[in-house]
């Protein structure tokens, strides 16, 4: 076979798309709200607001220095919870 496959990986470029961050954050909440029972969803919310939120902000601000990703992240958070 002489076929070649190319795979574009976001991790290798470190470029952050605001749209991607928005969609991933919003869809995480939508998916978990749909598929978890209320008790587990509340545990997830506790985990998210005590750990994951701060970790993700630290990655965007201090590690990647992508301040433009913070606003779409929060928009996805608000839209995902509501």
Tab-separated table of N, CA and C in Angstrom:
chain	number	residue	atom	x	y	z
A	1	UNK	N	0.822	-1.201	0.000
A	1	UNK	CA	0.000	0.000	0.000
A	1	UNK	C	0.866	1.265	0.000
A	2	UNK	N	0.525	2.171	-0.840
A	2	UNK	CA	1.262	3.428	-0.938
A	2	UNK	C	0.488	4.590	-0.322
A	3	UNK	N	-0.570	4.265	0.372
A	3	UNK	CA	-1.396	5.313	0.983
A	3	UNK	C	-0.677	5.927	2.178
A	4	UNK	N	-0.885	7.195	2.356
A	4	UNK	CA	-0.328	7.908	3.507
A	4	UNK	C	-1.464	8.571	4.267
A	5	UNK	N	-1.316	8.585	5.569
A	5	UNK	CA	-2.335	9.212	6.403
A	5	UNK	C	-1.662	10.316	7.206
A	6	UNK	N	-2.278	11.467	7.229
A	6	UNK	CA	-1.781	12.588	8.005
A	6	UNK	C	-2.777	12.862	9.125
A	7	UNK	N	-2.238	13.103	10.285
A	7	UNK	CA	-3.090	13.355	11.446
A	7	UNK	C	-2.646	14.661	12.090
A	8	UNK	N	-3.537	15.618	12.141
A	8	UNK	CA	-3.224	16.905	12.749
A	8	UNK	C	-3.547	16.819	14.240
A	9	UNK	N	-2.541	17.002	15.047
A	9	UNK	CA	-2.705	16.870	16.494
A	9	UNK	C	-2.531	18.233	17.134
A	10	UNK	N	-3.493	18.637	17.931
A	10	UNK	CA	-3.452	19.933	18.585
A	10	UNK	C	-2.337	20.012	19.620
A	11	UNK	N	-2.031	18.928	20.283
A	11	UNK	CA	-1.047	18.948	21.355
A	11	UNK	C	0.344	19.300	20.850
A	12	UNK	N	0.630	18.959	19.629
A	12	UNK	CA	1.966	19.233	19.122
A	12	UNK	C	2.163	20.709	18.781
A	13	UNK	N	1.100	21.410	18.497
A	13	UNK	CA	1.243	22.799	18.084
A	13	UNK	C	1.044	23.789	19.227
A	14	UNK	N	0.349	23.376	20.267
A	14	UNK	CA	0.045	24.224	21.416
A	14	UNK	C	-0.824	25.426	21.067
A	15	UNK	N	-1.328	25.482	19.876
A	15	UNK	CA	-2.256	26.560	19.538
A	15	UNK	C	-3.618	26.227	20.107
A	16	UNK	N	-4.201	27.183	20.794
A	16	UNK	CA	-5.490	26.955	21.422
A	16	UNK	C	-6.549	27.747	20.677
A	17	UNK	N	-7.567	27.039	20.250
A	17	UNK	CA	-8.691	27.676	19.591
A	17	UNK	C	-9.747	27.976	20.640
A	18	UNK	N	-10.222	29.196	20.686
A	18	UNK	CA	-11.264	29.555	21.631
A	18	UNK	C	-12.514	28.731	21.419
A	19	UNK	N	-12.836	28.459	20.148
A	19	UNK	CA	-14.003	27.650	19.832
A	19	UNK	C	-13.858	26.238	20.403
A	20	UNK	N	-12.663	25.674	20.281
A	20	UNK	CA	-12.412	24.331	20.803
A	20	UNK	C	-12.575	24.294	22.324
A	21	UNK	N	-12.032	25.270	23.009
A	21	UNK	CA	-12.138	25.307	24.464
A	21	UNK	C	-13.584	25.469	24.904
A	22	UNK	N	-14.317	26.325	24.215
A	22	UNK	CA	-15.733	26.525	24.516
A	22	UNK	C	-16.503	25.222	24.350
A	23	UNK	N	-16.341	24.592	23.198
A	23	UNK	CA	-17.075	23.363	22.906
A	23	UNK	C	-16.736	22.242	23.883
A	24	UNK	N	-15.463	22.052	24.175
A	24	UNK	CA	-15.048	20.974	25.076
A	24	UNK	C	-15.599	21.186	26.478
A	25	UNK	N	-15.552	22.402	26.962
A	25	UNK	CA	-16.040	22.683	28.314
A	25	UNK	C	-17.549	22.524	28.376
A	26	UNK	N	-18.256	23.141	27.451
A	26	UNK	CA	-19.723	23.053	27.435
A	26	UNK	C	-20.197	21.615	27.278
A	27	UNK	N	-19.606	20.892	26.333
A	27	UNK	CA	-20.052	19.533	26.057
A	27	UNK	C	-19.739	18.572	27.202
A	28	UNK	N	-18.676	18.839	27.955
A	28	UNK	CA	-18.367	18.012	29.119
A	28	UNK	C	-19.518	18.080	30.127
A	29	UNK	N	-20.007	19.295	30.379
A	29	UNK	CA	-21.110	19.449	31.319
A	29	UNK	C	-22.398	18.837	30.768
A	30	UNK	N	-22.678	19.069	29.504
A	30	UNK	CA	-23.891	18.503	28.897
A	30	UNK	C	-23.876	16.976	28.967
A	31	UNK	N	-22.740	16.382	28.602
A	31	UNK	CA	-22.634	14.927	28.585
A	31	UNK	C	-22.800	14.347	29.988
A	32	UNK	N	-22.095	14.919	30.948
A	32	UNK	CA	-22.170	14.381	32.308
A	32	UNK	C	-23.536	14.619	32.936
A	33	UNK	N	-24.155	15.756	32.636
A	33	UNK	CA	-25.491	16.021	33.162
A	33	UNK	C	-26.491	15.002	32.613
A	34	UNK	N	-26.316	14.608	31.379
A	34	UNK	CA	-27.221	13.666	30.743
A	34	UNK	C	-27.011	12.231	31.235
A	35	UNK	N	-25.758	11.836	31.474
A	35	UNK	CA	-25.457	10.429	31.721
A	35	UNK	C	-25.164	10.068	33.179
A	36	UNK	N	-25.029	11.041	34.058
A	36	UNK	CA	-24.808	10.730	35.471
A	36	UNK	C	-26.088	10.940	36.261
A	37	UNK	N	-26.221	10.201	37.349
A	37	UNK	CA	-27.344	10.489	38.234
A	37	UNK	C	-27.018	11.763	39.021
A	38	UNK	N	-27.990	12.281	39.732
A	38	UNK	CA	-27.828	13.584	40.396
A	38	UNK	C	-26.695	13.590	41.415
A	39	UNK	N	-26.535	12.495	42.147
A	39	UNK	CA	-25.483	12.436	43.170
A	39	UNK	C	-24.098	12.508	42.536
A	40	UNK	N	-23.879	11.720	41.498
A	40	UNK	CA	-22.576	11.749	40.837
A	40	UNK	C	-22.323	13.076	40.137
A	41	UNK	N	-23.367	13.664	39.573
A	41	UNK	CA	-23.198	14.956	38.911
A	41	UNK	C	-22.800	16.029	39.930
A	42	UNK	N	-23.395	15.992	41.107
A	42	UNK	CA	-23.023	16.945	42.159
A	42	UNK	C	-21.581	16.724	42.607
A	43	UNK	N	-21.150	15.469	42.683
A	43	UNK	CA	-19.754	15.176	43.030
A	43	UNK	C	-18.814	15.706	41.946
A	44	UNK	N	-19.226	15.549	40.687
A	44	UNK	CA	-18.428	16.093	39.597
A	44	UNK	C	-18.315	17.614	39.718
A	45	UNK	N	-19.433	18.294	40.002
A	45	UNK	CA	-19.404	19.754	40.151
A	45	UNK	C	-18.461	20.164	41.279
A	46	UNK	N	-18.496	19.436	42.377
A	46	UNK	CA	-17.598	19.719	43.492
A	46	UNK	C	-16.145	19.557	43.055
A	47	UNK	N	-15.840	18.450	42.370
A	47	UNK	CA	-14.497	18.218	41.857
A	47	UNK	C	-14.096	19.327	40.884
A	48	UNK	N	-15.005	19.689	39.997
A	48	UNK	CA	-14.680	20.678	38.976
A	48	UNK	C	-14.329	22.026	39.602
A	49	UNK	N	-15.181	22.495	40.527
A	49	UNK	CA	-14.962	23.832	41.081
A	49	UNK	C	-13.851	23.884	42.125
A	50	UNK	N	-13.532	22.771	42.738
A	50	UNK	CA	-12.445	22.777	43.720
A	50	UNK	C	-11.092	22.469	43.107
A	51	UNK	N	-11.054	21.719	42.002
A	51	UNK	CA	-9.771	21.318	41.434
A	51	UNK	C	-9.625	21.657	39.959
A	52	UNK	N	-10.468	21.083	39.124
A	52	UNK	CA	-10.307	21.168	37.667
A	52	UNK	C	-10.311	22.604	37.141
A	53	UNK	N	-11.188	23.447	37.653
A	53	UNK	CA	-11.259	24.837	37.220
A	53	UNK	C	-9.927	25.542	37.432
A	54	UNK	N	-9.375	25.407	38.615
A	54	UNK	CA	-8.121	26.097	38.953
A	54	UNK	C	-6.939	25.506	38.199
A	55	UNK	N	-6.948	24.204	38.025
A	55	UNK	CA	-5.887	23.559	37.262
A	55	UNK	C	-5.898	24.053	35.813
A	56	UNK	N	-7.092	24.061	35.208
A	56	UNK	CA	-7.203	24.480	33.815
A	56	UNK	C	-6.797	25.942	33.642
A	57	UNK	N	-7.213	26.803	34.547
A	57	UNK	CA	-6.803	28.212	34.472
A	57	UNK	C	-5.292	28.349	34.598
A	58	UNK	N	-4.696	27.565	35.484
A	58	UNK	CA	-3.242	27.588	35.626
A	58	UNK	C	-2.537	27.167	34.355
A	59	UNK	N	-3.059	26.148	33.692
A	59	UNK	CA	-2.468	25.696	32.430
A	59	UNK	C	-2.560	26.796	31.383
A	60	UNK	N	-3.743	27.401	31.237
A	60	UNK	CA	-3.916	28.450	30.231
A	60	UNK	C	-3.036	29.662	30.504
A	61	UNK	N	-2.981	30.094	31.749
A	61	UNK	CA	-2.316	31.358	32.074
A	61	UNK	C	-0.812	31.193	32.266
A	62	UNK	N	-0.404	30.218	33.060
A	62	UNK	CA	1.008	30.125	33.426
A	62	UNK	C	1.820	29.214	32.516
A	63	UNK	N	1.242	28.108	32.089
A	63	UNK	CA	2.005	27.167	31.274
A	63	UNK	C	1.964	27.541	29.791
A	64	UNK	N	0.775	27.711	29.246
A	64	UNK	CA	0.636	28.007	27.825
A	64	UNK	C	0.676	29.500	27.517
A	65	UNK	N	0.423	30.319	28.528
A	65	UNK	CA	0.352	31.772	28.352
A	65	UNK	C	-0.654	32.154	27.268
A	66	UNK	N	-1.783	31.453	27.291
A	66	UNK	CA	-2.871	31.687	26.334
A	66	UNK	C	-4.033	32.346	27.062
A	67	UNK	N	-3.927	33.634	27.280
A	67	UNK	CA	-4.973	34.353	27.995
A	67	UNK	C	-6.275	34.384	27.199
A	68	UNK	N	-6.172	34.254	25.893
A	68	UNK	CA	-7.367	34.293	25.043
A	68	UNK	C	-8.240	33.053	25.222
A	69	UNK	N	-7.732	31.990	25.845
A	69	UNK	CA	-8.520	30.771	26.040
A	69	UNK	C	-9.386	30.839	27.293
A	70	UNK	N	-9.136	31.801	28.169
A	70	UNK	CA	-9.857	31.863	29.442
A	70	UNK	C	-11.317	32.268	29.227
A	71	UNK	N	-11.559	33.252	28.398
A	71	UNK	CA	-12.928	33.724	28.170
A	71	UNK	C	-13.807	32.637	27.543
A	72	UNK	N	-13.368	31.952	26.473
A	72	UNK	CA	-14.199	30.865	25.928
A	72	UNK	C	-14.400	29.720	26.922
A	73	UNK	N	-13.405	29.470	27.751
A	73	UNK	CA	-13.536	28.435	28.781
A	73	UNK	C	-14.677	28.779	29.734
A	74	UNK	N	-14.730	30.038	30.196
A	74	UNK	CA	-15.797	30.448	31.106
A	74	UNK	C	-17.157	30.507	30.410
A	75	UNK	N	-17.169	30.898	29.136
A	75	UNK	CA	-18.423	30.884	28.392
A	75	UNK	C	-18.964	29.468	28.267
A	76	UNK	N	-18.076	28.515	27.988
A	76	UNK	CA	-18.479	27.120	27.917
A	76	UNK	C	-18.956	26.604	29.246
A	77	UNK	N	-18.317	27.057	30.317
A	77	UNK	CA	-18.725	26.677	31.672
A	77	UNK	C	-20.140	27.163	31.969
A	78	UNK	N	-20.401	28.419	31.696
A	78	UNK	CA	-21.720	28.997	31.969
A	78	UNK	C	-22.787	28.334	31.108
A	79	UNK	N	-22.507	28.160	29.822
A	79	UNK	CA	-23.490	27.541	28.926
A	79	UNK	C	-23.697	26.065	29.254
A	80	UNK	N	-22.654	25.394	29.710
A	80	UNK	CA	-22.773	23.975	30.045
A	80	UNK	C	-23.581	23.734	31.288
A	81	UNK	N	-23.467	24.615	32.274
A	81	UNK	CA	-24.199	24.447	33.532
A	81	UNK	C	-25.654	24.832	33.350
A	82	UNK	N	-25.920	25.858	32.564
A	82	UNK	CA	-27.309	26.314	32.408
A	82	UNK	C	-28.089	25.472	31.428
